[in-house]
Amino acid sequence: MNRKEISELNSMLANLPKGSNIPHSIYVDNLHTPFIEFEQDYALPPCSVFEVDFPAAKSFLGSIKERLPELVSDCLVLPEPRPKRDSDRLFLVKPFYPEEETFRENSPKYWEKHLPPYLLVVSFQLMYLGGAEKQDVLAQAIQGRTMSVRTKRIYYLARVVPLDYLIIDDGLVVDFFPRKYGESEFMVQVGAEYHDNIRHTHSEIFDEVDYSKQIKIIGETLGITSKDWLLGRIFEPLAVEYLTLTARFLDSSLGKIARDFISFRQVVDLLLTSDNMTFEESARESLYTWLRSHTSERILSPSGNMAWKILREERT
């Protein structure tokens, strides 16, 4: 999408009337992908198979802003997906601060002078994943474009990325660099030397490696047990993504996400630094409280696939 199109999409999301999300439930499917399900369906538009194009993004955001204002209000559209291989996803970002004025809405000039330490990144899957009933198909797929269907689901992922640098070009947020997590430099074997001495090198393949070992170590370091995180491997609340450590959320309100993250942000900050510091007990307890607020119910979708309905205890 070009600059004019991105600006138009940003304007759609700017200063939405204050309102609450319409009733919905949040699930995680058997591929560990979260989705939001409404009581009523909406039209998922056709989309280019090569990228999320402007007509598809405009139609989709027009539907979403009425249904989920708490998730998209005052967000900014990234011109390109991050990582680039997620070409079938639309990315929205929203910088924030751990201060009284958490959000400084659409303030690129301020952000350039006062770097926000964190970035909310929300991605939406716009290409239909299949399984539509015949009566729900609005337009069949044609060469280079996906089908349009009526559906109750929105596949999405919301995470907080610690920021090192925010790239702003003429008032548009075009990219970001995260604070680097040292363990994201993944050791790979590239050959053998004399006497079988193994040469290693650091490979920073962008999000193409399995970080489950690092996540396990982080969980053990923080003392997180199965009694603290009841969802187990259904969904990872902490992940190594964008070569940093992110917190991932099963929520549909960016205000609530930011508030939850700020309550335990020190845990993430200290894991990203080499300083020998101790966790504040309040941050550790806030992390545990957030983890323990999640439970789930296993269900079967109409197509027979397993999914988990996420249940949350309201945090005060």
PDB file of C-alpha atoms in Angstrom:
ATOM      1  CA  MET A   1       0.000   0.000   0.000  1.00  0.00           C
ATOM      2  CA  ASN A   2       1.186   3.492  -0.772  1.00  0.00           C
ATOM      3  CA  ARG A   3       1.476   6.515   1.525  1.00  0.00           C
ATOM      4  CA  LYS A   4      -1.906   7.994   0.567  1.00  0.00           C
ATOM      5  CA  GLU A   5      -3.684   4.709   1.235  1.00  0.00           C
ATOM      6  CA  ILE A   6      -1.984   4.239   4.615  1.00  0.00           C
ATOM      7  CA  SER A   7      -2.937   7.787   5.622  1.00  0.00           C
ATOM      8  CA  GLU A   8      -6.569   7.127   4.691  1.00  0.00           C
ATOM      9  CA  LEU A   9      -6.646   3.940   6.775  1.00  0.00           C
ATOM     10  CA  ASN A  10      -5.060   5.759   9.721  1.00  0.00           C
ATOM     11  CA  SER A  11      -7.722   8.460   9.432  1.00  0.00           C
ATOM     12  CA  MET A  12     -10.423   5.770   9.608  1.00  0.00           C
ATOM     13  CA  LEU A  13      -9.062   4.627  12.964  1.00  0.00           C
ATOM     14  CA  ALA A  14      -8.305   8.063  14.409  1.00  0.00           C
ATOM     15  CA  ASN A  15     -10.572   9.480  17.092  1.00  0.00           C
ATOM     16  CA  LEU A  16     -13.229   6.807  16.889  1.00  0.00           C
ATOM     17  CA  PRO A  17     -16.250   7.594  19.068  1.00  0.00           C
ATOM     18  CA  LYS A  18     -15.691   6.258  22.556  1.00  0.00           C
ATOM     19  CA  GLY A  19     -17.502   2.969  22.831  1.00  0.00           C
ATOM     20  CA  SER A  20     -17.253  -0.602  23.974  1.00  0.00           C
ATOM     21  CA  ASN A  21     -16.647  -3.695  21.899  1.00  0.00           C
ATOM     22  CA  ILE A  22     -19.758  -5.576  20.882  1.00  0.00           C
ATOM     23  CA  PRO A  23     -20.324  -8.965  22.616  1.00  0.00           C
ATOM     24  CA  HIS A  24     -17.829 -11.620  21.549  1.00  0.00           C
ATOM     25  CA  SER A  25     -15.756 -14.551  22.800  1.00  0.00           C
ATOM     26  CA  ILE A  26     -12.054 -15.304  22.365  1.00  0.00           C
ATOM     27  CA  TYR A  27     -10.768 -18.740  21.386  1.00  0.00           C
ATOM     28  CA  VAL A  28      -7.503 -20.441  20.471  1.00  0.00           C
ATOM     29  CA  ASP A  29      -7.680 -23.046  17.700  1.00  0.00           C
ATOM     30  CA  ASN A  30      -5.794 -26.315  17.389  1.00  0.00           C
ATOM     31  CA  LEU A  31      -2.979 -24.511  15.536  1.00  0.00           C
ATOM     32  CA  HIS A  32      -2.482 -22.224  18.578  1.00  0.00           C
ATOM     33  CA  THR A  33      -3.960 -19.229  16.730  1.00  0.00           C
ATOM     34  CA  PRO A  34      -6.315 -16.925  18.669  1.00  0.00           C
ATOM     35  CA  PHE A  35      -9.561 -15.742  17.128  1.00  0.00           C
ATOM     36  CA  ILE A  36     -12.486 -13.544  18.135  1.00  0.00           C
ATOM     37  CA  GLU A  37     -15.992 -14.824  17.476  1.00  0.00           C
ATOM     38  CA  PHE A  38     -19.020 -12.531  17.333  1.00  0.00           C
ATOM     39  CA  GLU A  39     -22.670 -13.387  17.798  1.00  0.00           C
ATOM     40  CA  GLN A  40     -23.418 -11.974  14.333  1.00  0.00           C
ATOM     41  CA  ASP A  41     -21.433 -12.482  11.141  1.00  0.00           C
ATOM     42  CA  TYR A  42     -19.765  -9.878   8.939  1.00  0.00           C
ATOM     43  CA  ALA A  43     -18.395  -9.830   5.387  1.00  0.00           C
ATOM     44  CA  LEU A  44     -14.731 -10.803   5.106  1.00  0.00           C
ATOM     45  CA  PRO A  45     -13.650  -9.123   1.857  1.00  0.00           C
ATOM     46  CA  PRO A  46     -11.702 -10.713  -0.998  1.00  0.00           C
ATOM     47  CA  CYS A  47      -7.984 -10.055  -0.791  1.00  0.00           C
ATOM     48  CA  SER A  48      -4.924 -10.379  -2.991  1.00  0.00           C
ATOM     49  CA  VAL A  49      -3.077 -13.654  -2.411  1.00  0.00           C
ATOM     50  CA  PHE A  50       0.223 -11.749  -2.545  1.00  0.00           C
ATOM     51  CA  GLU A  51      -0.421  -9.052   0.048  1.00  0.00           C
ATOM     52  CA  VAL A  52      -3.119  -7.262   1.999  1.00  0.00           C
ATOM     53  CA  ASP A  53      -4.259  -4.674  -0.542  1.00  0.00           C
ATOM     54  CA  PHE A  54      -5.932  -1.353   0.134  1.00  0.00           C
ATOM     55  CA  PRO A  55      -9.539  -2.286  -0.822  1.00  0.00           C
ATOM     56  CA  ALA A  56      -9.426  -5.358   1.436  1.00  0.00           C
ATOM     57  CA  ALA A  57      -7.852  -3.441   4.333  1.00  0.00           C
ATOM     58  CA  LYS A  58     -10.367  -0.591   4.039  1.00  0.00           C
ATOM     59  CA  SER A  59     -13.360  -2.931   3.956  1.00  0.00           C
ATOM     60  CA  PHE A  60     -12.046  -5.030   6.845  1.00  0.00           C
ATOM     61  CA  LEU A  61     -11.219  -2.063   9.091  1.00  0.00           C
ATOM     62  CA  GLY A  62     -14.604  -0.524   8.290  1.00  0.00           C
ATOM     63  CA  SER A  63     -16.243  -3.610   9.791  1.00  0.00           C
ATOM     64  CA  ILE A  64     -13.839  -3.999  12.705  1.00  0.00           C
ATOM     65  CA  LYS A  65     -13.881  -0.415  13.950  1.00  0.00           C
ATOM     66  CA  GLU A  66     -17.631  -0.713  14.602  1.00  0.00           C
ATOM     67  CA  ARG A  67     -17.269  -4.043  16.400  1.00  0.00           C
ATOM     68  CA  LEU A  68     -13.952  -3.719  18.239  1.00  0.00           C
ATOM     69  CA  PRO A  69     -13.230  -0.020  18.835  1.00  0.00           C
ATOM     70  CA  GLU A  70     -11.242  -0.875  21.981  1.00  0.00           C
ATOM     71  CA  LEU A  71      -8.846  -2.940  19.862  1.00  0.00           C
ATOM     72  CA  VAL A  72      -8.242  -0.608  16.907  1.00  0.00           C
ATOM     73  CA  SER A  73      -9.043   2.977  17.928  1.00  0.00           C
ATOM     74  CA  ASP A  74      -6.150   5.352  17.149  1.00  0.00           C
ATOM     75  CA  CYS A  75      -3.939   2.541  15.881  1.00  0.00           C
ATOM     76  CA  LEU A  76      -1.631   3.112  12.924  1.00  0.00           C
ATOM     77  CA  VAL A  77      -1.320   0.779   9.946  1.00  0.00           C
ATOM     78  CA  LEU A  78       2.134  -0.546   9.113  1.00  0.00           C
ATOM     79  CA  PRO A  79       2.854  -0.199   5.375  1.00  0.00           C
ATOM     80  CA  GLU A  80       4.433  -3.679   5.317  1.00  0.00           C
ATOM     81  CA  PRO A  81       3.934  -6.739   7.523  1.00  0.00           C
ATOM     82  CA  ARG A  82       6.502  -7.571  10.186  1.00  0.00           C
ATOM     83  CA  PRO A  83       7.968 -10.092   9.581  1.00  0.00           C
ATOM     84  CA  LYS A  84       7.582  -9.692   5.821  1.00  0.00           C
ATOM     85  CA  ARG A  85       6.685 -13.330   5.316  1.00  0.00           C
ATOM     86  CA  ASP A  86       3.336 -12.652   7.047  1.00  0.00           C
ATOM     87  CA  SER A  87       2.078 -11.069   3.833  1.00  0.00           C
ATOM     88  CA  ASP A  88      -1.471 -12.302   4.487  1.00  0.00           C
ATOM     89  CA  ARG A  89      -1.795 -10.221   7.664  1.00  0.00           C
ATOM     90  CA  LEU A  90      -2.697  -6.612   8.313  1.00  0.00           C
ATOM     91  CA  PHE A  91      -0.544  -5.023  11.040  1.00  0.00           C
ATOM     92  CA  LEU A  92      -1.636  -2.211  13.352  1.00  0.00           C
ATOM     93  CA  VAL A  93       0.642  -0.573  15.917  1.00  0.00           C
ATOM     94  CA  LYS A  94       0.140   1.715  18.903  1.00  0.00           C
ATOM     95  CA  PRO A  95       3.084   3.062  20.970  1.00  0.00           C
ATOM     96  CA  PHE A  96       2.573   3.574  24.675  1.00  0.00           C
ATOM     97  CA  TYR A  97       4.252   4.735  27.883  1.00  0.00           C
ATOM     98  CA  PRO A  98       4.156   3.352  31.450  1.00  0.00           C
ATOM     99  CA  GLU A  99       2.998   6.713  32.737  1.00  0.00           C
ATOM    100  CA  GLU A 100      -0.246   8.488  33.532  1.00  0.00           C
ATOM    101  CA  GLU A 101      -0.746   9.406  29.886  1.00  0.00           C
ATOM    102  CA  THR A 102      -0.267   5.890  28.596  1.00  0.00           C
ATOM    103  CA  PHE A 103      -1.272   6.685  25.012  1.00  0.00           C
ATOM    104  CA  ARG A 104      -0.287   9.850  23.191  1.00  0.00           C
ATOM    105  CA  GLU A 105      -2.601   9.292  20.263  1.00  0.00           C
ATOM    106  CA  ASN A 106      -1.103   9.689  16.787  1.00  0.00           C
ATOM    107  CA  SER A 107       1.810  11.851  17.936  1.00  0.00           C
ATOM    108  CA  PRO A 108       4.752  10.938  15.666  1.00  0.00           C
ATOM    109  CA  LYS A 109       6.530  14.248  16.297  1.00  0.00           C
ATOM    110  CA  TYR A 110       6.411  13.638  20.046  1.00  0.00           C
ATOM    111  CA  TRP A 111       7.504  10.015  19.617  1.00  0.00           C
ATOM    112  CA  GLU A 112      10.571  11.133  17.648  1.00  0.00           C
ATOM    113  CA  LYS A 113      11.745  13.264  20.587  1.00  0.00           C
ATOM    114  CA  HIS A 114      10.512  10.978  23.377  1.00  0.00           C
ATOM    115  CA  LEU A 115      10.790   7.357  22.300  1.00  0.00           C
ATOM    116  CA  PRO A 116       7.911   5.244  23.602  1.00  0.00           C
ATOM    117  CA  PRO A 117       9.403   2.233  25.411  1.00  0.00           C
ATOM    118  CA  TYR A 118       6.725  -0.186  24.210  1.00  0.00           C
ATOM    119  CA  LEU A 119       4.702  -0.898  21.105  1.00  0.00           C
ATOM    120  CA  LEU A 120       1.374  -2.712  20.892  1.00  0.00           C
ATOM    121  CA  VAL A 121       1.341  -4.794  17.707  1.00  0.00           C
ATOM    122  CA  VAL A 122      -1.942  -6.313  16.536  1.00  0.00           C
ATOM    123  CA  SER A 123      -2.080  -8.436  13.400  1.00  0.00           C
ATOM    124  CA  PHE A 124      -5.221  -9.650  11.600  1.00  0.00           C
ATOM    125  CA  GLN A 125      -5.520 -12.589   9.225  1.00  0.00           C
ATOM    126  CA  LEU A 126      -7.429 -11.333   6.172  1.00  0.00           C
ATOM    127  CA  MET A 127      -7.226 -14.404   3.961  1.00  0.00           C
ATOM    128  CA  TYR A 128     -10.039 -16.834   4.669  1.00  0.00           C
ATOM    129  CA  LEU A 129      -8.812 -20.091   6.188  1.00  0.00           C
ATOM    130  CA  GLY A 130     -11.507 -22.317   4.702  1.00  0.00           C
ATOM    131  CA  GLY A 131     -14.571 -24.243   5.828  1.00  0.00           C
ATOM    132  CA  ALA A 132     -17.312 -21.848   4.662  1.00  0.00           C
ATOM    133  CA  GLU A 133     -20.816 -23.148   4.030  1.00  0.00           C
ATOM    134  CA  LYS A 134     -22.083 -22.640   0.485  1.00  0.00           C
ATOM    135  CA  GLN A 135     -24.631 -20.034   1.582  1.00  0.00           C
ATOM    136  CA  ASP A 136     -21.909 -18.005   3.295  1.00  0.00           C
ATOM    137  CA  VAL A 137     -19.781 -17.529   0.170  1.00  0.00           C
ATOM    138  CA  LEU A 138     -20.286 -14.003  -1.162  1.00  0.00           C
ATOM    139  CA  ALA A 139     -17.762 -14.230  -4.014  1.00  0.00           C
ATOM    140  CA  GLN A 140     -15.731 -17.185  -5.229  1.00  0.00           C
ATOM    141  CA  ALA A 141     -11.958 -17.049  -5.337  1.00  0.00           C
ATOM    142  CA  ILE A 142     -10.501 -15.990  -8.662  1.00  0.00           C
ATOM    143  CA  GLN A 143      -6.953 -15.930  -9.951  1.00  0.00           C
ATOM    144  CA  GLY A 144      -4.863 -13.886  -7.552  1.00  0.00           C
ATOM    145  CA  ARG A 145      -7.697 -13.147  -5.110  1.00  0.00           C
ATOM    146  CA  THR A 146      -9.283 -15.039  -2.230  1.00  0.00           C
ATOM    147  CA  MET A 147     -12.989 -15.678  -1.776  1.00  0.00           C
ATOM    148  CA  SER A 148     -15.275 -13.352   0.151  1.00  0.00           C
ATOM    149  CA  VAL A 149     -17.390 -14.961   2.860  1.00  0.00           C
ATOM    150  CA  ARG A 150     -19.694 -14.173   5.727  1.00  0.00           C
ATOM    151  CA  THR A 151     -18.053 -15.266   8.972  1.00  0.00           C
ATOM    152  CA  LYS A 152     -18.248 -14.643  12.713  1.00  0.00           C
ATOM    153  CA  ARG A 153     -14.502 -15.004  13.237  1.00  0.00           C
ATOM    154  CA  ILE A 154     -11.514 -12.676  13.206  1.00  0.00           C
ATOM    155  CA  TYR A 155      -8.114 -14.345  13.527  1.00  0.00           C
ATOM    156  CA  TYR A 156      -5.686 -12.060  15.292  1.00  0.00           C
ATOM    157  CA  LEU A 157      -2.646 -11.830  17.551  1.00  0.00           C
ATOM    158  CA  ALA A 158      -1.867  -9.054  20.049  1.00  0.00           C
ATOM    159  CA  ARG A 159       1.541  -8.587  21.626  1.00  0.00           C
ATOM    160  CA  VAL A 160       3.682  -5.958  23.314  1.00  0.00           C
ATOM    161  CA  VAL A 161       7.122  -5.334  21.794  1.00  0.00           C
ATOM    162  CA  PRO A 162       9.807  -3.480  23.827  1.00  0.00           C
ATOM    163  CA  LEU A 163      11.132  -0.719  21.567  1.00  0.00           C
ATOM    164  CA  ASP A 164      14.673   0.339  20.758  1.00  0.00           C
ATOM    165  CA  TYR A 165      13.825   2.600  17.827  1.00  0.00           C
ATOM    166  CA  LEU A 166      10.712   3.755  15.983  1.00  0.00           C
ATOM    167  CA  ILE A 167      11.024   4.696  12.307  1.00  0.00           C
ATOM    168  CA  ILE A 168       8.784   7.624  11.365  1.00  0.00           C
ATOM    169  CA  ASP A 169       8.631   9.013   7.846  1.00  0.00           C
ATOM    170  CA  ASP A 170       6.667  12.223   7.248  1.00  0.00           C
ATOM    171  CA  GLY A 171       4.183  11.486  10.025  1.00  0.00           C
ATOM    172  CA  LEU A 172       3.773   7.790   9.295  1.00  0.00           C
ATOM    173  CA  VAL A 173       5.125   4.974  11.455  1.00  0.00           C
ATOM    174  CA  VAL A 174       6.771   2.767   8.847  1.00  0.00           C
ATOM    175  CA  ASP A 175       8.856   0.338  10.918  1.00  0.00           C
ATOM    176  CA  PHE A 176      10.295  -0.400  14.343  1.00  0.00           C
ATOM    177  CA  PHE A 177      13.349  -1.974  15.913  1.00  0.00           C
ATOM    178  CA  PRO A 178      12.885  -3.912  19.162  1.00  0.00           C
ATOM    179  CA  ARG A 179      15.140  -4.090  22.164  1.00  0.00           C
ATOM    180  CA  LYS A 180      17.204  -7.149  21.444  1.00  0.00           C
ATOM    181  CA  TYR A 181      17.001 -10.251  23.593  1.00  0.00           C
ATOM    182  CA  GLY A 182      20.469 -11.823  23.812  1.00  0.00           C
ATOM    183  CA  GLU A 183      19.214 -15.395  23.677  1.00  0.00           C
ATOM    184  CA  SER A 184      17.563 -14.726  20.318  1.00  0.00           C
ATOM    185  CA  GLU A 185      20.963 -15.127  18.658  1.00  0.00           C
ATOM    186  CA  PHE A 186      20.538 -18.782  17.851  1.00  0.00           C
ATOM    187  CA  MET A 187      23.618 -21.007  17.631  1.00  0.00           C
ATOM    188  CA  VAL A 188      23.728 -23.214  14.528  1.00  0.00           C
ATOM    189  CA  GLN A 189      26.387 -25.655  13.353  1.00  0.00           C
ATOM    190  CA  VAL A 190      27.959 -24.636  10.052  1.00  0.00           C
ATOM    191  CA  GLY A 191      30.834 -27.091   9.727  1.00  0.00           C
ATOM    192  CA  ALA A 192      33.621 -29.081  11.362  1.00  0.00           C
ATOM    193  CA  GLU A 193      37.293 -28.319  11.755  1.00  0.00           C
ATOM    194  CA  TYR A 194      40.335 -30.487  12.383  1.00  0.00           C
ATOM    195  CA  HIS A 195      39.926 -32.939  15.292  1.00  0.00           C
ATOM    196  CA  ASP A 196      36.147 -32.563  15.033  1.00  0.00           C
ATOM    197  CA  ASN A 197      36.128 -29.139  16.635  1.00  0.00           C
ATOM    198  CA  ILE A 198      32.741 -27.711  15.738  1.00  0.00           C
ATOM    199  CA  ARG A 199      32.599 -24.211  14.340  1.00  0.00           C
ATOM    200  CA  HIS A 200      29.504 -22.262  15.365  1.00  0.00           C
ATOM    201  CA  THR A 201      28.098 -18.973  14.257  1.00  0.00           C
ATOM    202  CA  HIS A 202      25.265 -16.776  15.415  1.00  0.00           C
ATOM    203  CA  SER A 203      22.376 -16.896  12.967  1.00  0.00           C
ATOM    204  CA  GLU A 204      19.800 -14.159  13.271  1.00  0.00           C
ATOM    205  CA  ILE A 205      17.250 -15.710  10.939  1.00  0.00           C
ATOM    206  CA  PHE A 206      14.218 -13.534  11.493  1.00  0.00           C
ATOM    207  CA  ASP A 207      11.746 -15.549  13.544  1.00  0.00           C
ATOM    208  CA  GLU A 208      12.631 -18.747  11.670  1.00  0.00           C
ATOM    209  CA  VAL A 209      13.913 -20.754  14.620  1.00  0.00           C
ATOM    210  CA  ASP A 210      12.379 -22.673  17.481  1.00  0.00           C
ATOM    211  CA  TYR A 211      12.756 -20.714  20.699  1.00  0.00           C
ATOM    212  CA  SER A 212      10.920 -23.216  22.906  1.00  0.00           C
ATOM    213  CA  LYS A 213      14.125 -23.941  24.834  1.00  0.00           C
ATOM    214  CA  GLN A 214      14.599 -20.260  25.673  1.00  0.00           C
ATOM    215  CA  ILE A 215      10.949 -19.887  26.670  1.00  0.00           C
ATOM    216  CA  LYS A 216      11.237 -22.930  28.938  1.00  0.00           C
ATOM    217  CA  ILE A 217      14.305 -21.421  30.619  1.00  0.00           C
ATOM    218  CA  ILE A 218      12.492 -18.090  31.074  1.00  0.00           C
ATOM    219  CA  GLY A 219       9.533 -19.860  32.658  1.00  0.00           C
ATOM    220  CA  GLU A 220      11.828 -21.756  35.020  1.00  0.00           C
ATOM    221  CA  THR A 221      13.727 -18.564  35.892  1.00  0.00           C
ATOM    222  CA  LEU A 222      10.473 -16.829  36.800  1.00  0.00           C
ATOM    223  CA  GLY A 223       9.169 -19.859  38.670  1.00  0.00           C
ATOM    224  CA  ILE A 224       6.107 -20.218  36.427  1.00  0.00           C
ATOM    225  CA  THR A 225       4.415 -23.608  36.877  1.00  0.00           C
ATOM    226  CA  SER A 226       1.415 -25.333  35.323  1.00  0.00           C
ATOM    227  CA  LYS A 227      -0.628 -24.068  38.274  1.00  0.00           C
ATOM    228  CA  ASP A 228       0.182 -20.492  37.268  1.00  0.00           C
ATOM    229  CA  TRP A 229      -0.487 -20.878  33.525  1.00  0.00           C
ATOM    230  CA  LEU A 230      -3.413 -23.266  33.101  1.00  0.00           C
ATOM    231  CA  LEU A 231      -3.482 -22.998  29.288  1.00  0.00           C
ATOM    232  CA  GLY A 232      -0.219 -24.931  29.065  1.00  0.00           C
ATOM    233  CA  ARG A 233       0.992 -25.259  25.472  1.00  0.00           C
ATOM    234  CA  ILE A 234      -2.285 -24.083  23.991  1.00  0.00           C
ATOM    235  CA  PHE A 235      -0.866 -20.553  23.902  1.00  0.00           C
ATOM    236  CA  GLU A 236       2.459 -19.023  24.961  1.00  0.00           C
ATOM    237  CA  PRO A 237       2.062 -15.868  27.078  1.00  0.00           C
ATOM    238  CA  LEU A 238       5.755 -14.992  26.673  1.00  0.00           C
ATOM    239  CA  ALA A 239       7.530 -15.521  23.377  1.00  0.00           C
ATOM    240  CA  VAL A 240      10.780 -14.726  21.585  1.00  0.00           C
ATOM    241  CA  GLU A 241       9.615 -12.789  18.524  1.00  0.00           C
ATOM    242  CA  TYR A 242      11.114  -9.948  16.494  1.00  0.00           C
ATOM    243  CA  LEU A 243      14.427 -10.999  18.127  1.00  0.00           C
ATOM    244  CA  THR A 244      13.095  -9.726  21.429  1.00  0.00           C
ATOM    245  CA  LEU A 245      10.972 -10.961  24.304  1.00  0.00           C
ATOM    246  CA  THR A 246       7.289 -10.188  23.805  1.00  0.00           C
ATOM    247  CA  ALA A 247       4.237 -10.574  26.004  1.00  0.00           C
ATOM    248  CA  ARG A 248       1.245 -11.990  24.105  1.00  0.00           C
ATOM    249  CA  PHE A 249      -2.341 -11.314  25.077  1.00  0.00           C
ATOM    250  CA  LEU A 250      -5.716 -13.009  24.736  1.00  0.00           C
ATOM    251  CA  ASP A 251      -7.672  -9.794  25.086  1.00  0.00           C
ATOM    252  CA  SER A 252      -9.545  -7.409  22.784  1.00  0.00           C
ATOM    253  CA  SER A 253      -8.910  -4.091  24.525  1.00  0.00           C
ATOM    254  CA  LEU A 254      -5.591  -2.308  24.013  1.00  0.00           C
ATOM    255  CA  GLY A 255      -6.217  -0.270  27.150  1.00  0.00           C
ATOM    256  CA  LYS A 256      -6.508  -3.421  29.255  1.00  0.00           C
ATOM    257  CA  ILE A 257      -3.507  -4.989  27.534  1.00  0.00           C
ATOM    258  CA  ALA A 258      -1.343  -1.940  28.244  1.00  0.00           C
ATOM    259  CA  ARG A 259      -2.524  -1.799  31.856  1.00  0.00           C
ATOM    260  CA  ASP A 260      -1.794  -5.497  32.415  1.00  0.00           C
ATOM    261  CA  PHE A 261       1.629  -5.247  30.792  1.00  0.00           C
ATOM    262  CA  ILE A 262       2.640  -2.162  32.771  1.00  0.00           C
ATOM    263  CA  SER A 263       1.845  -4.004  36.006  1.00  0.00           C
ATOM    264  CA  PHE A 264       4.579  -6.592  35.297  1.00  0.00           C
ATOM    265  CA  ARG A 265       6.755  -4.772  32.742  1.00  0.00           C
ATOM    266  CA  GLN A 266       9.776  -4.857  35.062  1.00  0.00           C
ATOM    267  CA  VAL A 267       9.922  -8.626  34.583  1.00  0.00           C
ATOM    268  CA  VAL A 268      10.337  -8.199  30.811  1.00  0.00           C
ATOM    269  CA  ASP A 269      12.711  -5.234  31.175  1.00  0.00           C
ATOM    270  CA  LEU A 270      15.071  -7.170  33.443  1.00  0.00           C
ATOM    271  CA  LEU A 271      15.052 -10.226  31.188  1.00  0.00           C
ATOM    272  CA  LEU A 272      16.198  -7.955  28.358  1.00  0.00           C
ATOM    273  CA  THR A 273      19.130  -6.486  30.264  1.00  0.00           C
ATOM    274  CA  SER A 274      22.392  -8.025  31.409  1.00  0.00           C
ATOM    275  CA  ASP A 275      22.366  -6.027  34.649  1.00  0.00           C
ATOM    276  CA  ASN A 276      22.401  -8.070  37.814  1.00  0.00           C
ATOM    277  CA  MET A 277      19.141  -6.804  39.236  1.00  0.00           C
ATOM    278  CA  THR A 278      16.428  -8.378  41.321  1.00  0.00           C
ATOM    279  CA  PHE A 279      12.754  -8.436  40.523  1.00  0.00           C
ATOM    280  CA  GLU A 280      10.434  -6.324  42.576  1.00  0.00           C
ATOM    281  CA  GLU A 281       8.019  -8.648  44.328  1.00  0.00           C
ATOM    282  CA  SER A 282       5.080  -6.518  43.178  1.00  0.00           C
ATOM    283  CA  ALA A 283       6.026  -7.062  39.502  1.00  0.00           C
ATOM    284  CA  ARG A 284       6.431 -10.796  40.020  1.00  0.00           C
ATOM    285  CA  GLU A 285       3.069 -11.038  41.791  1.00  0.00           C
ATOM    286  CA  SER A 286       1.406  -8.979  39.039  1.00  0.00           C
ATOM    287  CA  LEU A 287       2.799 -11.378  36.461  1.00  0.00           C
ATOM    288  CA  TYR A 288       1.433 -14.371  38.388  1.00  0.00           C
ATOM    289  CA  THR A 289      -1.934 -12.673  38.833  1.00  0.00           C
ATOM    290  CA  TRP A 290      -2.160 -11.993  35.103  1.00  0.00           C
ATOM    291  CA  LEU A 291      -1.173 -15.572  34.224  1.00  0.00           C
ATOM    292  CA  ARG A 292      -3.614 -17.107  36.704  1.00  0.00           C
ATOM    293  CA  SER A 293      -6.507 -15.011  35.397  1.00  0.00           C
ATOM    294  CA  HIS A 294      -6.673 -17.259  32.293  1.00  0.00           C
ATOM    295  CA  THR A 295      -8.662 -20.488  32.144  1.00  0.00           C
ATOM    296  CA  SER A 296     -10.251 -22.313  29.221  1.00  0.00           C
ATOM    297  CA  GLU A 297     -12.993 -24.669  28.081  1.00  0.00           C
ATOM    298  CA  ARG A 298     -12.327 -27.149  25.279  1.00  0.00           C
ATOM    299  CA  ILE A 299     -14.869 -27.166  22.455  1.00  0.00           C
ATOM    300  CA  LEU A 300     -15.350 -28.626  18.991  1.00  0.00           C
ATOM    301  CA  SER A 301     -15.913 -26.245  16.097  1.00  0.00           C
ATOM    302  CA  PRO A 302     -18.685 -26.933  13.532  1.00  0.00           C
ATOM    303  CA  SER A 303     -16.020 -28.431  11.260  1.00  0.00           C
ATOM    304  CA  GLY A 304     -14.988 -30.868  14.001  1.00  0.00           C
ATOM    305  CA  ASN A 305     -11.700 -29.218  14.913  1.00  0.00           C
ATOM    306  CA  MET A 306     -10.725 -28.714  18.533  1.00  0.00           C
ATOM    307  CA  ALA A 307     -10.533 -25.218  20.023  1.00  0.00           C
ATOM    308  CA  TRP A 308     -10.356 -23.653  23.474  1.00  0.00           C
ATOM    309  CA  LYS A 309     -12.651 -20.893  24.693  1.00  0.00           C
ATOM    310  CA  ILE A 310     -10.652 -18.461  26.833  1.00  0.00           C
ATOM    311  CA  LEU A 311     -12.180 -17.467  30.145  1.00  0.00           C
ATOM    312  CA  ARG A 312     -10.795 -14.479  32.052  1.00  0.00           C
ATOM    313  CA  GLU A 313     -11.153 -13.302  35.609  1.00  0.00           C
ATOM    314  CA  GLU A 314     -11.540  -9.531  35.679  1.00  0.00           C
ATOM    315  CA  ARG A 315      -8.491  -7.876  37.245  1.00  0.00           C
ATOM    316  CA  THR A 316      -9.044  -4.946  39.550  1.00  0.00           C
TER     317      THR A 316
END
